[in-house]
Structures are given as C-alpha cells and as structure tokens.
mmCIF file of C-alpha atoms and ligand atoms in Angstrom:
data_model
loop_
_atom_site.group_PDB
_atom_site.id
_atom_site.type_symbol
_atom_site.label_atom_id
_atom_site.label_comp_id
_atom_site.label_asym_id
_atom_site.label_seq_id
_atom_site.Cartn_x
_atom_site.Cartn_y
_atom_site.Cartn_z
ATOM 1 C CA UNK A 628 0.000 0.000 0.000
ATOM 2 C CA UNK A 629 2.663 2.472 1.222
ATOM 3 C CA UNK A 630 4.422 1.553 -1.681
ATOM 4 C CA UNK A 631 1.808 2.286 -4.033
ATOM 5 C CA UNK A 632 0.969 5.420 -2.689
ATOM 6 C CA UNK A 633 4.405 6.661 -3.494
ATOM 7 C CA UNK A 634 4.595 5.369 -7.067
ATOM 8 C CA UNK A 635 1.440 7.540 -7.768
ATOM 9 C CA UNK A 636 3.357 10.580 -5.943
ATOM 10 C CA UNK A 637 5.988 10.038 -8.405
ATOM 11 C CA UNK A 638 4.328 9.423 -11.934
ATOM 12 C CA UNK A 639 3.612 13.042 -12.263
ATOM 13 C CA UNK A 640 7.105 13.954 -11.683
ATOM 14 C CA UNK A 641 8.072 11.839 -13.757
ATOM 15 C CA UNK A 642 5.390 12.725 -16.426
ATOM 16 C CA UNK A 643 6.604 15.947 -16.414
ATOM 17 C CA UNK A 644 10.161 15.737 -16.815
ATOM 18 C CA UNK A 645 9.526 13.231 -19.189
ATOM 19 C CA UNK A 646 7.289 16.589 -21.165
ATOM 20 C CA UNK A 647 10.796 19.011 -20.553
ATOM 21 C CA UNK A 648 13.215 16.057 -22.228
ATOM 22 C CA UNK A 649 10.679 15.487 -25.373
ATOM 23 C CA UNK A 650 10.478 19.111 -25.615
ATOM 24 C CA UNK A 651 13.758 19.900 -25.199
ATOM 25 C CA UNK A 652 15.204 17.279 -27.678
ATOM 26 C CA UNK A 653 12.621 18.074 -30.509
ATOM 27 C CA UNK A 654 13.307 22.003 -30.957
ATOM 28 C CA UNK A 655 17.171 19.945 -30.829
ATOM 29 C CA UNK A 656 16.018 18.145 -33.862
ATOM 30 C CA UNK A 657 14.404 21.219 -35.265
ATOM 31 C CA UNK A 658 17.663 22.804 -34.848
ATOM 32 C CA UNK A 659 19.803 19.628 -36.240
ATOM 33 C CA UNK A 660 17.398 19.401 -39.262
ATOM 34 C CA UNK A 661 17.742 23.058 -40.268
ATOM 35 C CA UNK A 662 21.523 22.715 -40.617
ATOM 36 C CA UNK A 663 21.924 19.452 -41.860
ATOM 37 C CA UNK A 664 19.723 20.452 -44.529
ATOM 38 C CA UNK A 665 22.040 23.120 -45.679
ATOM 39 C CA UNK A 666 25.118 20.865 -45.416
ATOM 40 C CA UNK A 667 23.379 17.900 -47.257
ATOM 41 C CA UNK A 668 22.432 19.956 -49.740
ATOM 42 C CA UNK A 669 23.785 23.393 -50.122
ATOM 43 C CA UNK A 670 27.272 23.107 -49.106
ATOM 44 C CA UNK A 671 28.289 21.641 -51.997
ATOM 45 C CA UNK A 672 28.144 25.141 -53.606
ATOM 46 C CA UNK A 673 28.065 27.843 -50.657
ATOM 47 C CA UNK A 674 30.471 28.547 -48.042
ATOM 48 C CA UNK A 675 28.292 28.404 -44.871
ATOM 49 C CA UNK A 676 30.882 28.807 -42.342
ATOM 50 C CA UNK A 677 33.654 31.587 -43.937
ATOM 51 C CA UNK A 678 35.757 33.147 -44.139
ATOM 52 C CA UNK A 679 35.350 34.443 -47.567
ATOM 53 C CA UNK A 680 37.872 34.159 -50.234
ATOM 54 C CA UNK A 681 41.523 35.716 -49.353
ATOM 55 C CA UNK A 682 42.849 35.946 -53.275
ATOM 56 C CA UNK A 683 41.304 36.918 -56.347
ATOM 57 C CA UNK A 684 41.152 32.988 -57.708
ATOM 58 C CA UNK A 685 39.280 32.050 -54.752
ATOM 59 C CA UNK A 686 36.926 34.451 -55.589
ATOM 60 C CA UNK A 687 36.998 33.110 -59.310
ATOM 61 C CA UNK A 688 36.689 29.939 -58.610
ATOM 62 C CA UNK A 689 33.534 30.395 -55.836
ATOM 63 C CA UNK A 690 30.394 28.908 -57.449
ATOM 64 C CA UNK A 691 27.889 30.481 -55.568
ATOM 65 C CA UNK A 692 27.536 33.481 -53.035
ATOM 66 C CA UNK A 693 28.869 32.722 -48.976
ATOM 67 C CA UNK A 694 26.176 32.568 -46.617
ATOM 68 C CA UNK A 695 27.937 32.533 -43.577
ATOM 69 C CA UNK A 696 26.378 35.789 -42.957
ATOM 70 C CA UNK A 697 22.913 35.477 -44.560
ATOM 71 C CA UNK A 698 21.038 36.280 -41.197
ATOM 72 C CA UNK A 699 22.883 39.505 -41.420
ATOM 73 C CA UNK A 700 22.150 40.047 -45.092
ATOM 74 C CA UNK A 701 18.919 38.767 -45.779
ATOM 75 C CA UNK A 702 15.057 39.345 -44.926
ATOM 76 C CA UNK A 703 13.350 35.720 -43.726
ATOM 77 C CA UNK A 704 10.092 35.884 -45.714
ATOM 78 C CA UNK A 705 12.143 36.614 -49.097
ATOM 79 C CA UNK A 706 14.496 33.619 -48.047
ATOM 80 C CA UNK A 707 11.299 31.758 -47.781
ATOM 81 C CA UNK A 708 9.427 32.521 -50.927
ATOM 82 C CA UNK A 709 12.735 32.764 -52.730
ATOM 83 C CA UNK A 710 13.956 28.958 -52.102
ATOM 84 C CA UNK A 711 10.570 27.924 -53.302
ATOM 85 C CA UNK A 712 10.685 30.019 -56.588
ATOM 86 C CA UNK A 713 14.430 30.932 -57.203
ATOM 87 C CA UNK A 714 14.945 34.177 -59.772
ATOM 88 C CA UNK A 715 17.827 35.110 -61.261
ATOM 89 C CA UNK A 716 19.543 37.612 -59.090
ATOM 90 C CA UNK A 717 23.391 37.392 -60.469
ATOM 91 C CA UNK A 718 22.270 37.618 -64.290
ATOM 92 C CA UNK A 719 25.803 36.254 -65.301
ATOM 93 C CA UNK A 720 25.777 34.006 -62.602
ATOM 94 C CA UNK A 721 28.573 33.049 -60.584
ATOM 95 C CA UNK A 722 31.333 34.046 -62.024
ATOM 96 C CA UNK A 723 30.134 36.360 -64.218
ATOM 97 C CA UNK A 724 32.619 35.934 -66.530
ATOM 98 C CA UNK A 725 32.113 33.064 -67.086
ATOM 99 C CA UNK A 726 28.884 32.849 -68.416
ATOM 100 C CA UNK A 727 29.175 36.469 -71.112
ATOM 101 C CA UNK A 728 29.544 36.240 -74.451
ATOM 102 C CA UNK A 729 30.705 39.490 -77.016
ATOM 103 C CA UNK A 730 26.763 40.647 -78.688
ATOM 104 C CA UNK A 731 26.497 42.728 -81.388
ATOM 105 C CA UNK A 732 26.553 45.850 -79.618
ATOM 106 C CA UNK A 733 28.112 44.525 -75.683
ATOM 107 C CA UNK A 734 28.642 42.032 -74.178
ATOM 108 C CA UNK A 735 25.725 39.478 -73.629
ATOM 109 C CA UNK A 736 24.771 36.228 -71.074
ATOM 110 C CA UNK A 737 25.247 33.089 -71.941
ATOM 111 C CA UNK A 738 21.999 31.494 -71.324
ATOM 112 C CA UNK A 739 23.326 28.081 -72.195
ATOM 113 C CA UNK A 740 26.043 28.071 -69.384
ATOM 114 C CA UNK A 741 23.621 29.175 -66.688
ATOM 115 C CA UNK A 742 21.415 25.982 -65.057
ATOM 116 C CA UNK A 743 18.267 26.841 -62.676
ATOM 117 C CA UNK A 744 18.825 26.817 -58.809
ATOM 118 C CA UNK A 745 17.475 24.251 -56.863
ATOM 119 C CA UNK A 746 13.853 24.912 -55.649
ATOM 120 C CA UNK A 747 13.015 23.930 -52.110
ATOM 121 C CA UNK A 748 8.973 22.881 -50.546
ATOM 122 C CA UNK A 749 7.580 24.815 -48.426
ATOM 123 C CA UNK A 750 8.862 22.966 -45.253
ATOM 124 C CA UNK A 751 12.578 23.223 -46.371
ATOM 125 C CA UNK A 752 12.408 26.618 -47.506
ATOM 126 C CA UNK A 753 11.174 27.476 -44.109
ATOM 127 C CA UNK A 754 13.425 24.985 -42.133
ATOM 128 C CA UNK A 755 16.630 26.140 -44.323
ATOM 129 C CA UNK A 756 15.570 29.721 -43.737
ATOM 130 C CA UNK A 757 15.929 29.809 -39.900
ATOM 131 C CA UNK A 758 18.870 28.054 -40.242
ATOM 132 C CA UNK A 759 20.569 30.488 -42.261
ATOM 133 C CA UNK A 760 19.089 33.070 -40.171
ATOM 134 C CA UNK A 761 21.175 32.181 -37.167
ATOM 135 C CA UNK A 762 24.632 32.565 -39.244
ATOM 136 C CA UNK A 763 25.631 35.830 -38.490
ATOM 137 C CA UNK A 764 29.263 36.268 -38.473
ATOM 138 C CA UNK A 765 29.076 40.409 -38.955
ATOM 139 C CA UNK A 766 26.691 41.408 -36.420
ATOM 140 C CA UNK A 767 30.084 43.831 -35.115
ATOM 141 C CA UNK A 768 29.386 45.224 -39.265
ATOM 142 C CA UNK A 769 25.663 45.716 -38.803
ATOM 143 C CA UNK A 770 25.798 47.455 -35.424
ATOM 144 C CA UNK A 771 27.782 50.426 -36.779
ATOM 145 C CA UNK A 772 24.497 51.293 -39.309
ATOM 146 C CA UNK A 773 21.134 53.144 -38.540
ATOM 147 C CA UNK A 774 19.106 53.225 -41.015
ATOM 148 C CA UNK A 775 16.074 55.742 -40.135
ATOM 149 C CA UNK A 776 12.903 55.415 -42.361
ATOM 150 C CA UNK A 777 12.041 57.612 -44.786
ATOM 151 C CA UNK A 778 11.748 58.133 -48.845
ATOM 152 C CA UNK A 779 13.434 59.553 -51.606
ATOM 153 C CA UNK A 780 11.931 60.591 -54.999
ATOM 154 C CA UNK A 781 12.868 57.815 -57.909
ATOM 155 C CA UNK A 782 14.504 60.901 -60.217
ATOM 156 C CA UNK A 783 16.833 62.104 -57.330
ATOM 157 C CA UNK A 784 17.749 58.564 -56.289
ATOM 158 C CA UNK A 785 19.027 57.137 -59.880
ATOM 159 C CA UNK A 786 20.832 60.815 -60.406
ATOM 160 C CA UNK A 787 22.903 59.668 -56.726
ATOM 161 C CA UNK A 788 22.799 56.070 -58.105
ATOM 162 C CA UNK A 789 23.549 56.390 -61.629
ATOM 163 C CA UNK A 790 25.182 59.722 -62.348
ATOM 164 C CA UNK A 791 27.106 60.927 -59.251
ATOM 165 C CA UNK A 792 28.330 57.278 -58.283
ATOM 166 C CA UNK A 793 28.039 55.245 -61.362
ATOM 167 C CA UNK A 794 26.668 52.098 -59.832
ATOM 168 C CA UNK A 795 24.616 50.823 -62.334
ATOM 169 C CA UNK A 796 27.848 50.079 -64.362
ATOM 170 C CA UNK A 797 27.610 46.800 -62.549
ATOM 171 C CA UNK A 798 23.885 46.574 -61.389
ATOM 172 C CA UNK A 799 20.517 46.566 -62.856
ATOM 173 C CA UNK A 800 17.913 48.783 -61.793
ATOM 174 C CA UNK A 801 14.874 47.022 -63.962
ATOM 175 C CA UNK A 802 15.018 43.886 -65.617
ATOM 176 C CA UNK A 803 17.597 44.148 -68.714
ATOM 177 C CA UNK A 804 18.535 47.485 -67.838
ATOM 178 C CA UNK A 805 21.502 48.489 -66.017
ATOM 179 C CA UNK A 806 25.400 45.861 -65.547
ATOM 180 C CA UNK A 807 25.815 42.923 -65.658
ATOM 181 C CA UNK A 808 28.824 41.907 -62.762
ATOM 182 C CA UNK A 809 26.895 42.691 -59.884
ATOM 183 C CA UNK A 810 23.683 41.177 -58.354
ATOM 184 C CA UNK A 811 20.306 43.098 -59.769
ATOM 185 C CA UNK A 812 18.921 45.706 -57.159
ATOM 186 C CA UNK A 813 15.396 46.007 -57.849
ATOM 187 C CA UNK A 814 14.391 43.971 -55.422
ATOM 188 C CA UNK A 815 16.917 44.511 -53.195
ATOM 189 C CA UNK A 816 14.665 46.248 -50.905
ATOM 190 C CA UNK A 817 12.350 42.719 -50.231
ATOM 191 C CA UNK A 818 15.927 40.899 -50.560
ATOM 192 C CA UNK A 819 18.339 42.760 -48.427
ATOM 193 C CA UNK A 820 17.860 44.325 -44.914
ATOM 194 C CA UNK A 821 18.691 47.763 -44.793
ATOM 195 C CA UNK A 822 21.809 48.100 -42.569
ATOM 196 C CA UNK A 823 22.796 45.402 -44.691
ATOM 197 C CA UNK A 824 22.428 47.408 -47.848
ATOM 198 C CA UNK A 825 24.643 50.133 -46.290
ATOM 199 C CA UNK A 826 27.298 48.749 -44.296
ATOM 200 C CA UNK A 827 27.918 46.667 -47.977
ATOM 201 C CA UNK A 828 27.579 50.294 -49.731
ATOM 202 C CA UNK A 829 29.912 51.608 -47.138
ATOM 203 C CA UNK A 830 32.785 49.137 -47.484
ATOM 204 C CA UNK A 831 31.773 46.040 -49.603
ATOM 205 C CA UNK A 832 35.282 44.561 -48.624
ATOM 206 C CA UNK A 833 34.439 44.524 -45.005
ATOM 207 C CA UNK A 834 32.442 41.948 -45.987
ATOM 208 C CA UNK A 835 34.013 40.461 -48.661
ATOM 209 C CA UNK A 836 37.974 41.709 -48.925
ATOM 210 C CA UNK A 837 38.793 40.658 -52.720
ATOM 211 C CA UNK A 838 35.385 41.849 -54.608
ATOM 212 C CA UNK A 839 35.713 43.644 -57.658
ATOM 213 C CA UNK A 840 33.188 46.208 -55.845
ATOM 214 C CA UNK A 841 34.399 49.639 -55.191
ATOM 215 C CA UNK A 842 34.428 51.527 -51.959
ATOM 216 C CA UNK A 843 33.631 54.736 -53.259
ATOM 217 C CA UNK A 844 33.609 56.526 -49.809
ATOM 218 C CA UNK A 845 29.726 57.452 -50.110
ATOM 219 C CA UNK A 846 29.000 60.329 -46.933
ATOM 220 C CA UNK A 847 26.107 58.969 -44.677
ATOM 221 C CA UNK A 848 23.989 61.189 -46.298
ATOM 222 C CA UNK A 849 24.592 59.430 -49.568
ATOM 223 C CA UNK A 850 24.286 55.872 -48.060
ATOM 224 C CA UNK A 851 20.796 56.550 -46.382
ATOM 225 C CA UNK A 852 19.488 58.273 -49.764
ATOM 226 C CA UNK A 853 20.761 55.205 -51.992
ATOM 227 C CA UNK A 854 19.129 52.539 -49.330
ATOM 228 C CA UNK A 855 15.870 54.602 -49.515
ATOM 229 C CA UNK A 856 16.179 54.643 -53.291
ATOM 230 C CA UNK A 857 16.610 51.045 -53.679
ATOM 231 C CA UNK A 858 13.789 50.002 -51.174
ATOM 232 C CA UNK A 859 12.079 52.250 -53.349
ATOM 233 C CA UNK A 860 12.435 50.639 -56.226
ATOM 234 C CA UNK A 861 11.717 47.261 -55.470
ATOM 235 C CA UNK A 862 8.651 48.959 -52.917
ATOM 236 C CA UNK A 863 9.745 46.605 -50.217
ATOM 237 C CA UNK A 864 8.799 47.852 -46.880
ATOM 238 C CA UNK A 865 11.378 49.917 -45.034
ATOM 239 C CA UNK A 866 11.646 47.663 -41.735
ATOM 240 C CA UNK A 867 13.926 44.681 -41.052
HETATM 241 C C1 HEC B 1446 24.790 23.716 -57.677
HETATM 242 C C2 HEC B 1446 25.206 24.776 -56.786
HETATM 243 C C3 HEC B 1446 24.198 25.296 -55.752
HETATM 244 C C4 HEC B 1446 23.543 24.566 -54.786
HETATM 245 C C5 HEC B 1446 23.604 23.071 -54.503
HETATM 246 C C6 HEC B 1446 22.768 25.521 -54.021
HETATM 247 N N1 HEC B 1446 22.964 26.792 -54.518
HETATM 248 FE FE1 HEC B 1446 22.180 28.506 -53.762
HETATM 249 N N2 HEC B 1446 23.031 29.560 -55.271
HETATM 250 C C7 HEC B 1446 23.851 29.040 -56.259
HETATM 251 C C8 HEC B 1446 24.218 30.107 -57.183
HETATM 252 C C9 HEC B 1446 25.101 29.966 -58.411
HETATM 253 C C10 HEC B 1446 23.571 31.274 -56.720
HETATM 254 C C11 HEC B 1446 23.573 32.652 -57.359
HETATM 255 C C12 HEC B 1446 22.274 32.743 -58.126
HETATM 256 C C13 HEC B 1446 21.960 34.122 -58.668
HETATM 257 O O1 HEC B 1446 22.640 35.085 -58.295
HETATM 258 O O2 HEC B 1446 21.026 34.220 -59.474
HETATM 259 C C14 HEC B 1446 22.849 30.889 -55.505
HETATM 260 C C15 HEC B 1446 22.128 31.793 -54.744
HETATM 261 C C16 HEC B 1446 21.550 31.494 -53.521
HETATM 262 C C17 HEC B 1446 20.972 32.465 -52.623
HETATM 263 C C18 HEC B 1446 20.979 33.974 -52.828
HETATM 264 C C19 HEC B 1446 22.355 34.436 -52.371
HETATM 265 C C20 HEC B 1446 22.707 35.860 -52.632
HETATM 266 O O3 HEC B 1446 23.705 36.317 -52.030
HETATM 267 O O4 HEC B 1446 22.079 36.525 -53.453
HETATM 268 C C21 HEC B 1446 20.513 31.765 -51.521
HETATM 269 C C22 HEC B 1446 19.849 32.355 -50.305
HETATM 270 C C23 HEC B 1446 20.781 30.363 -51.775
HETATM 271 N N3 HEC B 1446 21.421 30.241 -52.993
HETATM 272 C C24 HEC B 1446 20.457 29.344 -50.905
HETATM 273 C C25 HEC B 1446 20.689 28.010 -51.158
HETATM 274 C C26 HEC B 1446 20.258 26.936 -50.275
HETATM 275 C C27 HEC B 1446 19.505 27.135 -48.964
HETATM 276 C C28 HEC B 1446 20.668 25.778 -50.857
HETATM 277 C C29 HEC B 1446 20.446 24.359 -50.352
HETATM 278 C C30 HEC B 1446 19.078 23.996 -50.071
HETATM 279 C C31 HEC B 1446 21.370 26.111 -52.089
HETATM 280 N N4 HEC B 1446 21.352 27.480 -52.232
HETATM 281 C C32 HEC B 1446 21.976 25.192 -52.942
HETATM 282 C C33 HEC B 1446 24.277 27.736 -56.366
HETATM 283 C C34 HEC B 1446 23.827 26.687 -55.584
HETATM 284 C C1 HEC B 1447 32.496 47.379 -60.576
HETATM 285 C C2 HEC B 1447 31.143 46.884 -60.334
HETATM 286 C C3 HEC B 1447 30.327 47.485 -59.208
HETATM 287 C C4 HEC B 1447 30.041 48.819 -58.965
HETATM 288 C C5 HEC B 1447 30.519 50.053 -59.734
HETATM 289 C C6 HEC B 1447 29.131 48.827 -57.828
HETATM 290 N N1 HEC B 1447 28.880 47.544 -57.408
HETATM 291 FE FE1 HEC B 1447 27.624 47.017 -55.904
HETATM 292 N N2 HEC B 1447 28.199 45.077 -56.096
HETATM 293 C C7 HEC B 1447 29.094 44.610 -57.046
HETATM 294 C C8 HEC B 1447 29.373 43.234 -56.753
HETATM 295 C C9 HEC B 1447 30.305 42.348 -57.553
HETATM 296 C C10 HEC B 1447 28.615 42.888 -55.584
HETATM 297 C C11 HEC B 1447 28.568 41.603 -54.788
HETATM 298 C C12 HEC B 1447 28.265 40.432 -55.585
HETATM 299 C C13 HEC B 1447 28.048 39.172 -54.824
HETATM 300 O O1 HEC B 1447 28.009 39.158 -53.582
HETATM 301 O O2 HEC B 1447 27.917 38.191 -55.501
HETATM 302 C C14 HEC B 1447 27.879 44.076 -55.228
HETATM 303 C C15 HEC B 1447 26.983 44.124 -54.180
HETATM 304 C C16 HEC B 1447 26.190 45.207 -53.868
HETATM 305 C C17 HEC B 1447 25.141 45.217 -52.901
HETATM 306 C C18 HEC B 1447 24.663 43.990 -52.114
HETATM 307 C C19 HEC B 1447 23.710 43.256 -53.025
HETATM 308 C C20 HEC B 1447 23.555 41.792 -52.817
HETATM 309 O O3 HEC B 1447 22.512 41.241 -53.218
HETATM 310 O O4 HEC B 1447 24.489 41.174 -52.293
HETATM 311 C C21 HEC B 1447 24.600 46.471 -52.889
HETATM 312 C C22 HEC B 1447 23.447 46.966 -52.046
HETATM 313 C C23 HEC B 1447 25.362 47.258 -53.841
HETATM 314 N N3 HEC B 1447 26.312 46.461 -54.427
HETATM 315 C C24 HEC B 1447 25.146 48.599 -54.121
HETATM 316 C C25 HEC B 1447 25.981 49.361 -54.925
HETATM 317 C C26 HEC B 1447 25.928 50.803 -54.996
HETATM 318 C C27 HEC B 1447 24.926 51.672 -54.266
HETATM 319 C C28 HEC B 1447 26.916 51.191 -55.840
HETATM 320 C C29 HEC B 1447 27.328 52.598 -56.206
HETATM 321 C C30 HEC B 1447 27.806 53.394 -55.070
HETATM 322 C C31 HEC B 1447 27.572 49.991 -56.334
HETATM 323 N N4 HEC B 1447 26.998 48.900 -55.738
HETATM 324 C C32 HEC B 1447 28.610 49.974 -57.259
HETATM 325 C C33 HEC B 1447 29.628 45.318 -58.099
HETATM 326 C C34 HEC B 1447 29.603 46.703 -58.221
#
C-alpha cells in the first residue's frame, strides 16, 4: 500500500520531466534538421561557415555566393518565398565571366552556361531559412548602421545612383537594364535588410575583402538616400 501510494506521488514527476526532455530534444532536432539540410544539400556550392575568399582565384573559382552571414544580409520571408521560386539575381551568374559572351553591340549572357537553382517545398524553404538566419558572423558590421525610415523621390535617387556614383555600371535597376557583374537591385529592398544594404555600400570589402566592388567613400547622407532609393524601387517595406 505504502508503496503504491508513493509510485502515484511520483508518476507526475516523472510525467513531467519526461514533457521538458521530449520538448527539449525536438526544438534539438528542429535545430539539427535546419543545418543538416544546408550541409546535405547546399554546401556543396556555398560557403556556410567563412571566411570568404583571401585571393582573387578564390573568388573566381567560388560557385555560388557565402552565406555565412545570410542572417545579417537577408530578410526571412524573401528567403522563404525565394527557395521555393528561385529568380535570377546574379544575371551572369557566378562568375560572371564566365557565363558572357561578345553581342552585337556589348557584351551578352550566356543562357546556355547558366542551369536553374534548386527549388526547395515549403517545409525546407522554411526549415533552411531559420537556419541560415542564425549565421551571423558580422553582427560587429551591422551594429555600426542606422538606417532611419524615410523616402526619396525615384529621379533624385538614380541621379545619386547612376550619375554621381556610377553604380549601375555593374547593377541593374529594372530587368535588362543596367550591368551585368553585380547582383540586380530592384528587389533589393524585399531581398536585403537595410543596414545590410549600407554597411555593404559603405565598405563592400568589409564583408568580402577581394570583390571587384568599389568603396567609393559614399558620406552617410549618400548611403541613407541610396538605401531609400533602392527600397524604393523594389517597394519593399522599409523595416527589417
Ligand atoms: C549547384 C550549386 C548550388 C547549390 C547546390 C545551391 N545553390 Fe544557392 N546559389 C547558387 C548560385 C550559383 C547562386 C547565385 C544565383 C543568382 O545570383 O542568381 C545561388 C544563390 C543562392 C541564394 C541567394 C544568395 C545571394 O547572395 O544573393 C541563396 C539564399 C541560396 N542560394 C540558398 C541556397 C540553399 C539554402 C541551398 C540548399 C538547399 C542552395 N542554395 C543550394 C548555387 C547553388
Ligand atoms: C564594378 C562593379 C560594381 C560597382 C561600380 C558597384 N557595385 Fe555594388 N556590387 C558589385 C558586386 C560584384 C557585388 C557583390 C556580388 C556578390 O556578392 O555576388 C555588389 C553588391 C552590392 C550590394 C549587395 C547586393 C547583394 O545582393 O548582395 C549592394 C546593395 C550594392 N552592391 C550597391 C551598390 C551601390 C549603391 C553602388 C554605387 C555606389 C555599387 N553597388 C557599385 C559590383 C559593383
């Protein structure tokens, strides 16, 4: 009897530690999941744990972009949609160089050397995006930005963009308009979060030391106006 009396004292101790370990090991799991989806089946192409490359080959040679800092570069719910429906954003790819050919008039892309990326489901785009979320190896980057809100007229941004800093050399501002060695910016603004956008603006080899992007010294005043100009342009929201 006695004895009885204290197994039935202990069951619901025991019930509910036995609630803390399941719970416990399954957000584990969630965890475990997340990143062994991305090394099963991304880090084949991407770097997900840096540093980025130290010499120009490297850089050459790197087939896709690092994302050992995508949770300081990106915005979750376009990692999510993204993985499911993956656009162009490089439109020469990775290297770009690889993948031009001479056109009548410039240079052109190679459609034929470019292949689709991978498209996730809806579970593994969301499982692969809050794993990439946690890498964040330049949160000391980020912290030195603010980025207040505010707006900028589409004619004064592309003069900053376009005529005083000559960035569209490399980028594209709508589709087929605009260079072709740098990733598109019109949707930058749903893609990018916006101390992202500047501290890259700022000093793109901060983040990546050997890209062939230049660190044109753009004031703070400059660097808030061009962020505002490309959230503008892809009308992307102006909050992280
Ligand atoms: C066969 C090589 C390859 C594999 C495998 C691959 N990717 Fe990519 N990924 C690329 C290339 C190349 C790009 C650049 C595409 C572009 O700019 O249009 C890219 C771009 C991306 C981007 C945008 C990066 C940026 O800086 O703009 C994300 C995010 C991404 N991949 C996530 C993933 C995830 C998650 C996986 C695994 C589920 C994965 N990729 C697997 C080659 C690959
Ligand atoms: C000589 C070519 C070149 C010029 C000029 C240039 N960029 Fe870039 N830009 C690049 C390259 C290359 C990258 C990074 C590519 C990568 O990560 O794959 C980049 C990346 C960026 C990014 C991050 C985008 C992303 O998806 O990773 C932003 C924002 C950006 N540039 C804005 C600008 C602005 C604003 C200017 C003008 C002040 C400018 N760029 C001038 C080549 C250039």
């Amino acid at each position: 009897m006695k004895e009885r009396l204290r197994t039935l004292r202990i069951y619901p101790a025991l019930l509910a530690l036995g609630g803390v370990v399941v719970a416990f090991s399954s957000a584990w799991a969630g965890e475990d999941a997340g990143m062994s989806l991305l090394n099963n089946r991304c880090a084949s192409c991407h770097n997900l744990r840096g540093p980025a490359p130290s010499s120009i080959h490297a850089l050459w040679a790197r087939k896709a972009p690092d994302l050992f800092y995508a949770g300081n570069k990106f915005r979750r719910k376009w990692l999510i949609s993204w993985l499911q429906k993956p656009v162009r954003i490089r439109p020469a790819g990775e290297f770009y160089a690889d993948h031009i050919k001479p056109g009548p008039k410039r240079d052109m892309v190679d459609e034929s050397t470019l292949k689709p990326h991978l498209a996730l489901s809806a579970a593994d785009a969301k499982l692969a995006a809050d794993a990439l979320m946690k890498l964040r190896a330049h949160d000391d980057l980020i912290a030195k930005e603010q980025v207040p809100e505010g707006t900028i007229s589409t004619s004064m941004g592309s003069l900053v963009f376009d005529k005083f800093l000559g960035c569209m050399a490399c980028h594209r501002i709508r589709k087929d308009f605009g260079g072709l060695s740098g990733p598109e910016l019109y949707t930058a603004g749903e893609r990018l979060k916006p101390r992202f956008m500047a501290s890259y603006i700022r000093s793109p080899q901060a983040w990546d030391p050997k890209i062939w992007m230049p660190n044109k010294h753009v004031s703070d005043t400059r660097i808030i106006q061009l962020v505002h100009y490309l959230q503008a342009l892809s009308k992307g929201g102006s909050h992280e």
